[in-house]
């Protein structure tokens, strides 16, 4: 079997194992848990926690087994970096699976009724654990920035929606989003935890995106930085280190702003909360405005979309200042716009990664076939030379 077929087969095995573990674990909990832990919300939390653990362990096994750097053959740095990657990605998957599972279990409970759903919760846990185990194991084999970023909207929407449905303040949206998390209830903790985890995921995905941009630039310079007359020197980005440092800083600060909004509730920490909440739009404007200089390898369509997003957010803010909109709507638009842009950005990075891998394969084929690329021949011509020889 090839790589993809082995991944699918292993994913089915993971489905069966996780489903059995989910059913047994939930049955044991329902049998031996104390009455205080048999409350509806806590029961849902345990169910979502079991599903998340199954998914994380499945991902770790799938991601770790294909890694060739978990040894000391090339020193300590490679295995430490790989362990950091596995831990970071596990946080992303755990957060996504937990919040999504909690929201889905809550919806199923509302549809069936608490009395009926209690008899099916073990089966639901087994089904969720099996599906999650299958998906995470297969995705671990095909991991890239696009896959990770695609998880962001699922758990952000799930977390915020769950908090909005379970809050005891039915008028929270009349003021601002911070009011949803400005309490000590379960809904407020869910909302704040979602923001903290969203910020953590943004920082983690940014790390992989920046690593890919650096790898692509290094590869281009390795291939083309040979002579001053090399026409491919134009592919190099001047002041690349400074640009990548500023991009890393802005992406990290945006993630920290999400974390700060969740950590510092408005009532006891209104100054720190406002710094994070009002600082995020400023970081967004800087990031969108400087994007052509920070990441010139991105397509022009992304640059235009970023500028249009900033203009739309500014228009909604101006409309709110005129009294025709609410601050909650503006904050929701800005947050979802940033997450949407971040997904597009990550997919662009994944496309750059795919192009880099294809270029490496083409370069290896050229060398193997005896094609030495002249210094005065641009990259685009070598592909046609190989095709003509074939």
CSV table of C-alpha atoms in Angstrom, one decimal:
chain,number,residue,atom,x,y,z
A,1,UNK,CA,0.0,0.0,0.0
A,2,UNK,CA,1.1,3.6,-0.7
A,3,UNK,CA,1.3,6.4,1.9
A,4,UNK,CA,-2.3,7.6,1.4
A,5,UNK,CA,-3.8,4.1,1.5
A,6,UNK,CA,-1.8,3.3,4.7
A,7,UNK,CA,-3.1,6.5,6.2
A,8,UNK,CA,-6.7,5.7,5.5
A,9,UNK,CA,-6.3,2.1,6.7
A,10,UNK,CA,-4.7,3.3,10.0
A,11,UNK,CA,-7.4,5.9,10.3
A,12,UNK,CA,-10.0,3.2,10.3
A,13,UNK,CA,-8.1,1.3,13.0
A,14,UNK,CA,-8.0,4.5,15.0
A,15,UNK,CA,-11.7,4.9,14.5
A,16,UNK,CA,-12.4,1.5,16.1
A,17,UNK,CA,-10.0,2.0,19.0
A,18,UNK,CA,-11.2,5.5,19.8
A,19,UNK,CA,-14.9,4.4,19.6
A,20,UNK,CA,-14.3,1.6,22.1
A,21,UNK,CA,-12.4,3.8,24.5
A,22,UNK,CA,-15.0,6.5,24.3
A,23,UNK,CA,-17.9,4.1,25.0
A,24,UNK,CA,-16.1,2.4,27.9
A,25,UNK,CA,-14.9,5.7,29.5
A,26,UNK,CA,-18.3,7.3,29.3
A,27,UNK,CA,-20.0,4.3,30.7
A,28,UNK,CA,-17.6,4.2,33.7
A,29,UNK,CA,-18.2,7.9,34.3
A,30,UNK,CA,-22.0,7.5,34.2
A,31,UNK,CA,-21.8,4.6,36.6
A,32,UNK,CA,-19.3,5.8,39.2
A,33,UNK,CA,-19.4,9.6,39.1
A,34,UNK,CA,-20.7,11.4,42.1
A,35,UNK,CA,-24.2,13.1,41.9
A,36,UNK,CA,-22.6,16.6,41.7
A,37,UNK,CA,-20.7,15.5,38.6
A,38,UNK,CA,-23.9,14.1,37.0
A,39,UNK,CA,-25.1,17.6,36.3
A,40,UNK,CA,-25.9,18.3,32.6
A,41,UNK,CA,-23.1,20.8,31.9
A,42,UNK,CA,-20.4,18.7,33.7
A,43,UNK,CA,-21.6,15.6,31.9
A,44,UNK,CA,-21.2,17.4,28.6
A,45,UNK,CA,-17.7,18.6,29.6
A,46,UNK,CA,-16.6,15.1,30.4
A,47,UNK,CA,-18.0,13.7,27.2
A,48,UNK,CA,-16.2,16.5,25.2
A,49,UNK,CA,-13.0,15.9,27.2
A,50,UNK,CA,-13.0,12.2,26.4
A,51,UNK,CA,-13.5,12.9,22.7
A,52,UNK,CA,-10.7,15.5,22.7
A,53,UNK,CA,-8.3,13.2,24.5
A,54,UNK,CA,-9.0,10.4,21.9
A,55,UNK,CA,-8.5,12.9,19.1
A,56,UNK,CA,-5.2,14.2,20.5
A,57,UNK,CA,-3.7,10.8,21.2
A,58,UNK,CA,-4.7,9.7,17.7
A,59,UNK,CA,-3.1,12.8,16.3
A,60,UNK,CA,0.2,12.4,18.3
A,61,UNK,CA,0.6,8.8,17.2
A,62,UNK,CA,-0.2,9.6,13.5
A,63,UNK,CA,2.1,12.7,13.5
A,64,UNK,CA,4.9,11.2,15.5
A,65,UNK,CA,5.1,7.9,13.6
A,66,UNK,CA,6.0,9.6,10.3
A,67,UNK,CA,8.6,11.9,11.8
A,68,UNK,CA,12.2,10.9,11.2
A,69,UNK,CA,13.7,13.6,13.6
A,70,UNK,CA,12.6,12.1,16.9
A,71,UNK,CA,16.1,10.8,17.6
A,72,UNK,CA,19.5,12.2,18.4
A,73,UNK,CA,21.1,11.4,15.1
A,74,UNK,CA,21.3,15.1,14.1
A,75,UNK,CA,21.7,16.5,17.6
A,76,UNK,CA,19.2,17.8,20.2
A,77,UNK,CA,17.6,20.7,18.2
A,78,UNK,CA,15.7,18.6,15.7
A,79,UNK,CA,13.8,16.4,18.3
A,80,UNK,CA,13.2,19.3,20.6
A,81,UNK,CA,11.7,21.3,17.7
A,82,UNK,CA,9.6,18.3,16.7
A,83,UNK,CA,8.3,17.8,20.2
A,84,UNK,CA,7.4,21.5,20.4
A,85,UNK,CA,5.5,21.2,17.1
A,86,UNK,CA,3.6,18.1,18.3
A,87,UNK,CA,2.7,19.8,21.6
A,88,UNK,CA,1.5,23.0,19.8
A,89,UNK,CA,-0.6,21.1,17.3
A,90,UNK,CA,-2.1,19.0,20.1
A,91,UNK,CA,-3.3,22.2,21.8
A,92,UNK,CA,-4.9,23.3,18.6
A,93,UNK,CA,-6.7,20.0,18.1
A,94,UNK,CA,-7.7,19.6,21.7
A,95,UNK,CA,-9.3,23.1,21.8
A,96,UNK,CA,-11.1,22.6,18.5
A,97,UNK,CA,-12.4,19.1,19.3
A,98,UNK,CA,-13.4,20.0,22.9
A,99,UNK,CA,-15.4,23.1,22.0
A,100,UNK,CA,-17.0,21.6,18.8
A,101,UNK,CA,-17.9,18.4,20.6
A,102,UNK,CA,-19.4,20.3,23.6
A,103,UNK,CA,-21.5,22.5,21.2
A,104,UNK,CA,-22.8,19.4,19.2
A,105,UNK,CA,-23.6,17.5,22.4
A,106,UNK,CA,-25.6,20.5,23.6
A,107,UNK,CA,-27.5,20.7,20.4
A,108,UNK,CA,-28.3,17.0,20.4
A,109,UNK,CA,-29.5,17.3,24.0
A,110,UNK,CA,-31.8,20.2,23.2
A,111,UNK,CA,-33.3,18.2,20.3
A,112,UNK,CA,-33.9,15.0,22.2
A,113,UNK,CA,-34.5,16.2,25.7
A,114,UNK,CA,-32.2,15.6,28.7
A,115,UNK,CA,-34.1,12.5,29.9
A,116,UNK,CA,-33.9,10.7,26.6
A,117,UNK,CA,-30.4,11.9,25.7
A,118,UNK,CA,-28.9,10.6,28.9
A,119,UNK,CA,-29.4,7.1,27.8
A,120,UNK,CA,-27.6,7.7,24.5
A,121,UNK,CA,-24.7,9.8,25.7
A,122,UNK,CA,-22.3,6.9,25.8
A,123,UNK,CA,-23.1,6.0,22.2
A,124,UNK,CA,-22.8,9.6,21.2
A,125,UNK,CA,-19.4,9.8,22.9
A,126,UNK,CA,-18.2,6.6,21.1
A,127,UNK,CA,-19.4,7.9,17.7
A,128,UNK,CA,-17.7,11.3,18.2
A,129,UNK,CA,-14.5,9.8,19.5
A,130,UNK,CA,-14.4,7.4,16.6
A,131,UNK,CA,-14.9,10.0,13.9
A,132,UNK,CA,-12.4,12.4,15.6
A,133,UNK,CA,-9.9,9.6,15.9
A,134,UNK,CA,-10.2,8.8,12.2
A,135,UNK,CA,-10.0,12.4,11.1
A,136,UNK,CA,-7.0,13.4,13.3
A,137,UNK,CA,-5.0,10.4,12.3
A,138,UNK,CA,-5.4,10.9,8.6
A,139,UNK,CA,-4.9,14.7,8.9
A,140,UNK,CA,-1.7,14.0,10.8
A,141,UNK,CA,-0.3,12.4,7.7
A,142,UNK,CA,-1.1,15.4,5.5
A,143,UNK,CA,-0.5,18.2,7.9
A,144,UNK,CA,0.2,21.7,6.7
A,145,UNK,CA,-0.7,25.3,7.6
A,146,UNK,CA,-4.0,25.2,5.6
A,147,UNK,CA,-5.2,22.2,7.6
A,148,UNK,CA,-4.5,23.8,10.9
A,149,UNK,CA,-6.0,27.2,10.0
A,150,UNK,CA,-9.1,25.5,8.7
A,151,UNK,CA,-9.8,24.4,12.3
A,152,UNK,CA,-9.9,27.9,13.7
A,153,UNK,CA,-13.5,28.9,12.7
A,154,UNK,CA,-15.0,25.7,14.0
A,155,UNK,CA,-14.0,26.0,17.6
A,156,UNK,CA,-14.3,29.8,17.7
A,157,UNK,CA,-17.9,29.7,16.4
A,158,UNK,CA,-18.6,26.7,18.6
A,159,UNK,CA,-17.2,28.3,21.8
A,160,UNK,CA,-18.9,31.7,21.3
A,161,UNK,CA,-22.2,30.1,20.2
A,162,UNK,CA,-22.2,27.8,23.3
A,163,UNK,CA,-21.4,30.7,25.5
A,164,UNK,CA,-24.2,32.8,24.0
A,165,UNK,CA,-26.8,29.9,24.3
A,166,UNK,CA,-25.9,29.1,28.0
A,167,UNK,CA,-25.5,32.6,29.4
A,168,UNK,CA,-28.0,33.8,32.0
A,169,UNK,CA,-27.9,37.4,30.6
A,170,UNK,CA,-30.3,37.5,27.6
A,171,UNK,CA,-29.3,41.1,26.7
A,172,UNK,CA,-25.6,40.8,26.6
A,173,UNK,CA,-25.4,41.6,22.9
A,174,UNK,CA,-26.9,45.1,23.4
A,175,UNK,CA,-23.7,46.4,24.9
A,176,UNK,CA,-20.5,44.7,23.6
A,177,UNK,CA,-19.0,41.2,23.2
A,178,UNK,CA,-17.0,41.7,26.5
A,179,UNK,CA,-20.2,41.6,28.4
A,180,UNK,CA,-20.6,37.9,27.5
A,181,UNK,CA,-17.4,37.1,29.3
A,182,UNK,CA,-17.7,39.6,32.1
A,183,UNK,CA,-19.2,37.2,34.6
A,184,UNK,CA,-18.2,34.2,36.7
A,185,UNK,CA,-20.7,31.8,35.1
A,186,UNK,CA,-20.0,28.8,32.9
A,187,UNK,CA,-20.9,30.7,29.8
A,188,UNK,CA,-18.4,33.5,30.6
A,189,UNK,CA,-15.7,31.0,31.3
A,190,UNK,CA,-16.5,29.2,28.0
A,191,UNK,CA,-16.3,32.5,26.1
A,192,UNK,CA,-13.0,33.6,27.7
A,193,UNK,CA,-11.5,30.2,27.2
A,194,UNK,CA,-12.4,30.3,23.6
A,195,UNK,CA,-10.6,33.6,23.1
A,196,UNK,CA,-7.5,32.4,24.9
A,197,UNK,CA,-7.3,29.3,22.9
A,198,UNK,CA,-8.0,31.2,19.7
A,199,UNK,CA,-5.1,33.5,20.4
A,200,UNK,CA,-2.9,30.5,21.2
A,201,UNK,CA,-3.8,28.9,17.9
A,202,UNK,CA,-3.1,32.0,16.0
A,203,UNK,CA,0.4,32.2,17.5
A,204,UNK,CA,1.0,28.5,16.8
A,205,UNK,CA,-0.2,28.7,13.1
A,206,UNK,CA,1.9,31.8,12.7
A,207,UNK,CA,5.0,29.9,13.7
A,208,UNK,CA,4.4,27.3,11.0
A,209,UNK,CA,3.6,30.1,8.4
A,210,UNK,CA,6.8,32.0,9.2
A,211,UNK,CA,8.8,28.8,9.1
A,212,UNK,CA,7.6,28.1,5.6
A,213,UNK,CA,8.3,31.6,4.3
A,214,UNK,CA,11.9,31.3,5.7
A,215,UNK,CA,12.3,27.9,4.2
A,216,UNK,CA,11.1,29.1,0.8
A,217,UNK,CA,13.4,32.1,0.8
A,218,UNK,CA,16.4,30.1,1.9
A,219,UNK,CA,15.8,27.6,-0.9
A,220,UNK,CA,15.5,30.3,-3.6
A,221,UNK,CA,18.8,31.9,-2.4
A,222,UNK,CA,20.5,28.5,-2.3
A,223,UNK,CA,19.6,27.9,-6.0
A,224,UNK,CA,20.0,31.4,-7.4
A,225,UNK,CA,22.5,33.4,-5.4
A,226,UNK,CA,25.5,32.4,-7.7
A,227,UNK,CA,26.6,35.4,-9.7
A,228,UNK,CA,25.6,39.0,-9.9
A,229,UNK,CA,24.4,38.5,-13.4
A,230,UNK,CA,22.0,35.7,-12.4
A,231,UNK,CA,18.5,36.9,-13.6
A,232,UNK,CA,16.9,34.9,-10.9
A,233,UNK,CA,18.3,37.2,-8.2
A,234,UNK,CA,15.2,39.3,-8.7
A,235,UNK,CA,13.3,36.5,-6.8
A,236,UNK,CA,15.1,37.4,-3.6
A,237,UNK,CA,13.4,39.7,-1.2
A,238,UNK,CA,15.5,42.5,0.0
A,239,UNK,CA,15.6,43.1,3.8
A,240,UNK,CA,13.9,39.8,4.3
A,241,UNK,CA,15.0,39.4,7.9
A,242,UNK,CA,13.5,42.7,8.9
A,243,UNK,CA,10.3,42.0,7.1
A,244,UNK,CA,9.8,38.6,8.5
A,245,UNK,CA,10.6,39.9,12.0
A,246,UNK,CA,7.9,42.6,11.7
A,247,UNK,CA,5.4,40.1,10.3
A,248,UNK,CA,6.1,37.7,13.2
A,249,UNK,CA,5.7,40.5,15.7
A,250,UNK,CA,2.3,41.6,14.3
A,251,UNK,CA,0.9,38.1,14.1
A,252,UNK,CA,2.1,37.3,17.6
A,253,UNK,CA,0.7,40.5,19.0
A,254,UNK,CA,-2.7,39.8,17.4
A,255,UNK,CA,-2.7,36.4,19.1
A,256,UNK,CA,-1.7,37.9,22.4
A,257,UNK,CA,-4.6,40.5,22.0
A,258,UNK,CA,-7.1,37.6,21.7
A,259,UNK,CA,-5.5,36.0,24.8
A,260,UNK,CA,-5.6,39.3,26.7
A,261,UNK,CA,-9.3,39.8,26.0
A,262,UNK,CA,-10.1,36.4,27.5
A,263,UNK,CA,-7.6,36.6,30.4
A,264,UNK,CA,-8.5,40.2,31.6
A,265,UNK,CA,-12.2,40.5,32.2
A,266,UNK,CA,-13.6,44.0,31.8
A,267,UNK,CA,-14.9,44.5,35.4
A,268,UNK,CA,-11.8,43.8,37.4
A,269,UNK,CA,-9.2,44.7,34.7
A,270,UNK,CA,-10.9,47.3,32.5
A,271,UNK,CA,-7.7,49.1,31.5
A,272,UNK,CA,-5.8,45.9,30.4
A,273,UNK,CA,-9.0,44.6,28.7
A,274,UNK,CA,-9.4,47.8,26.7
A,275,UNK,CA,-5.8,47.8,25.7
A,276,UNK,CA,-6.1,44.3,24.2
A,277,UNK,CA,-9.6,44.9,22.8
A,278,UNK,CA,-8.9,48.2,21.2
A,279,UNK,CA,-5.3,47.3,20.3
A,280,UNK,CA,-6.4,44.4,18.1
A,281,UNK,CA,-8.0,46.6,15.4
A,282,UNK,CA,-4.9,48.8,15.3
A,283,UNK,CA,-2.7,45.7,14.8
A,284,UNK,CA,-5.1,44.5,12.1
A,285,UNK,CA,-4.8,47.8,10.2
A,286,UNK,CA,-1.0,47.7,10.4
A,287,UNK,CA,-0.9,44.1,9.3
A,288,UNK,CA,-3.3,44.6,6.3
A,289,UNK,CA,-1.7,47.9,5.3
A,290,UNK,CA,1.9,46.6,5.4
A,291,UNK,CA,1.2,43.2,3.9
A,292,UNK,CA,2.6,44.0,0.4
A,293,UNK,CA,5.9,44.9,2.1
A,294,UNK,CA,5.9,42.2,4.7
A,295,UNK,CA,5.0,39.2,2.5
A,296,UNK,CA,5.5,40.1,-1.2
A,297,UNK,CA,5.3,36.4,-2.2
A,298,UNK,CA,1.5,36.4,-1.4
A,299,UNK,CA,-0.8,37.0,-4.4
A,300,UNK,CA,-2.0,40.5,-5.2
A,301,UNK,CA,-5.6,39.2,-4.7
A,302,UNK,CA,-4.8,38.7,-1.0
A,303,UNK,CA,-3.4,42.2,-0.8
A,304,UNK,CA,-6.6,43.7,-2.3
A,305,UNK,CA,-8.8,41.5,-0.1
A,306,UNK,CA,-6.9,42.7,3.0
A,307,UNK,CA,-7.4,46.3,2.1
A,308,UNK,CA,-11.1,45.8,1.3
A,309,UNK,CA,-11.5,44.0,4.7
A,310,UNK,CA,-10.0,47.0,6.5
A,311,UNK,CA,-12.2,49.4,4.6
A,312,UNK,CA,-15.4,47.4,5.5
A,313,UNK,CA,-14.4,47.3,9.2
A,314,UNK,CA,-13.7,51.1,9.1
A,315,UNK,CA,-17.1,51.7,7.5
A,316,UNK,CA,-18.9,49.6,10.1
A,317,UNK,CA,-17.1,51.5,12.9
A,318,UNK,CA,-18.1,54.9,11.3
A,319,UNK,CA,-21.7,53.7,11.0
A,320,UNK,CA,-21.6,52.7,14.7
A,321,UNK,CA,-20.3,56.2,15.7
A,322,UNK,CA,-23.3,57.7,13.9
A,323,UNK,CA,-25.6,55.6,16.1
A,324,UNK,CA,-26.8,53.2,13.3
A,325,UNK,CA,-25.1,50.1,14.6
A,326,UNK,CA,-24.0,48.4,17.9
A,327,UNK,CA,-20.5,47.9,19.2
A,328,UNK,CA,-21.2,44.2,19.4
A,329,UNK,CA,-21.8,43.9,15.7
A,330,UNK,CA,-18.6,45.9,14.9
A,331,UNK,CA,-16.5,43.7,17.3
A,332,UNK,CA,-18.0,40.5,15.8
A,333,UNK,CA,-17.3,41.7,12.3
A,334,UNK,CA,-13.7,42.7,13.2
A,335,UNK,CA,-13.0,39.4,14.9
A,336,UNK,CA,-14.5,37.2,12.2
A,337,UNK,CA,-12.8,39.3,9.5
A,338,UNK,CA,-9.4,38.8,11.1
A,339,UNK,CA,-10.0,35.0,11.4
A,340,UNK,CA,-11.2,34.9,7.8
A,341,UNK,CA,-8.2,36.8,6.7
A,342,UNK,CA,-5.9,34.5,8.7
A,343,UNK,CA,-7.4,31.4,7.1
A,344,UNK,CA,-6.8,32.9,3.6
A,345,UNK,CA,-3.3,33.9,4.7
A,346,UNK,CA,-2.6,30.3,5.9
A,347,UNK,CA,-4.0,28.8,2.7
A,348,UNK,CA,-1.6,31.0,0.7
A,349,UNK,CA,1.3,29.8,2.9
A,350,UNK,CA,0.2,26.2,2.2
A,351,UNK,CA,0.1,27.0,-1.5
A,352,UNK,CA,3.6,28.4,-1.3
A,353,UNK,CA,4.7,25.2,0.5
A,354,UNK,CA,3.2,23.0,-2.3
A,355,UNK,CA,4.9,25.1,-4.9
A,356,UNK,CA,8.2,24.8,-3.1
A,357,UNK,CA,7.9,21.0,-2.9
A,358,UNK,CA,7.1,20.9,-6.6
A,359,UNK,CA,10.0,23.1,-7.4
A,360,UNK,CA,12.3,20.9,-5.4
A,361,UNK,CA,11.1,17.8,-7.3
A,362,UNK,CA,11.6,19.6,-10.6
A,363,UNK,CA,15.0,20.7,-9.6
A,364,UNK,CA,16.0,17.1,-8.6
A,365,UNK,CA,14.6,15.8,-11.9
A,366,UNK,CA,16.7,18.4,-13.8
A,367,UNK,CA,19.9,17.4,-12.0
A,368,UNK,CA,19.1,13.6,-12.4
A,369,UNK,CA,18.4,14.1,-16.1
A,370,UNK,CA,21.6,16.0,-16.7
A,371,UNK,CA,20.1,19.4,-17.1
A,372,UNK,CA,22.5,22.0,-15.7
A,373,UNK,CA,20.6,25.3,-15.6
A,374,UNK,CA,22.8,28.0,-17.1
A,375,UNK,CA,23.2,31.2,-15.1
A,376,UNK,CA,21.5,33.2,-17.7
A,377,UNK,CA,18.4,31.0,-18.0
A,378,UNK,CA,15.4,31.9,-15.9
A,379,UNK,CA,13.6,29.3,-13.8
A,380,UNK,CA,10.5,29.2,-16.1
A,381,UNK,CA,12.5,27.8,-19.0
A,382,UNK,CA,13.9,24.7,-17.3
A,383,UNK,CA,10.5,23.0,-17.1
A,384,UNK,CA,9.9,23.3,-20.8
A,385,UNK,CA,13.4,21.9,-21.5
A,386,UNK,CA,12.6,18.8,-19.3
A,387,UNK,CA,9.3,18.3,-21.0
A,388,UNK,CA,10.8,18.6,-24.5
A,389,UNK,CA,13.4,16.0,-23.6
A,390,UNK,CA,10.8,13.6,-22.5
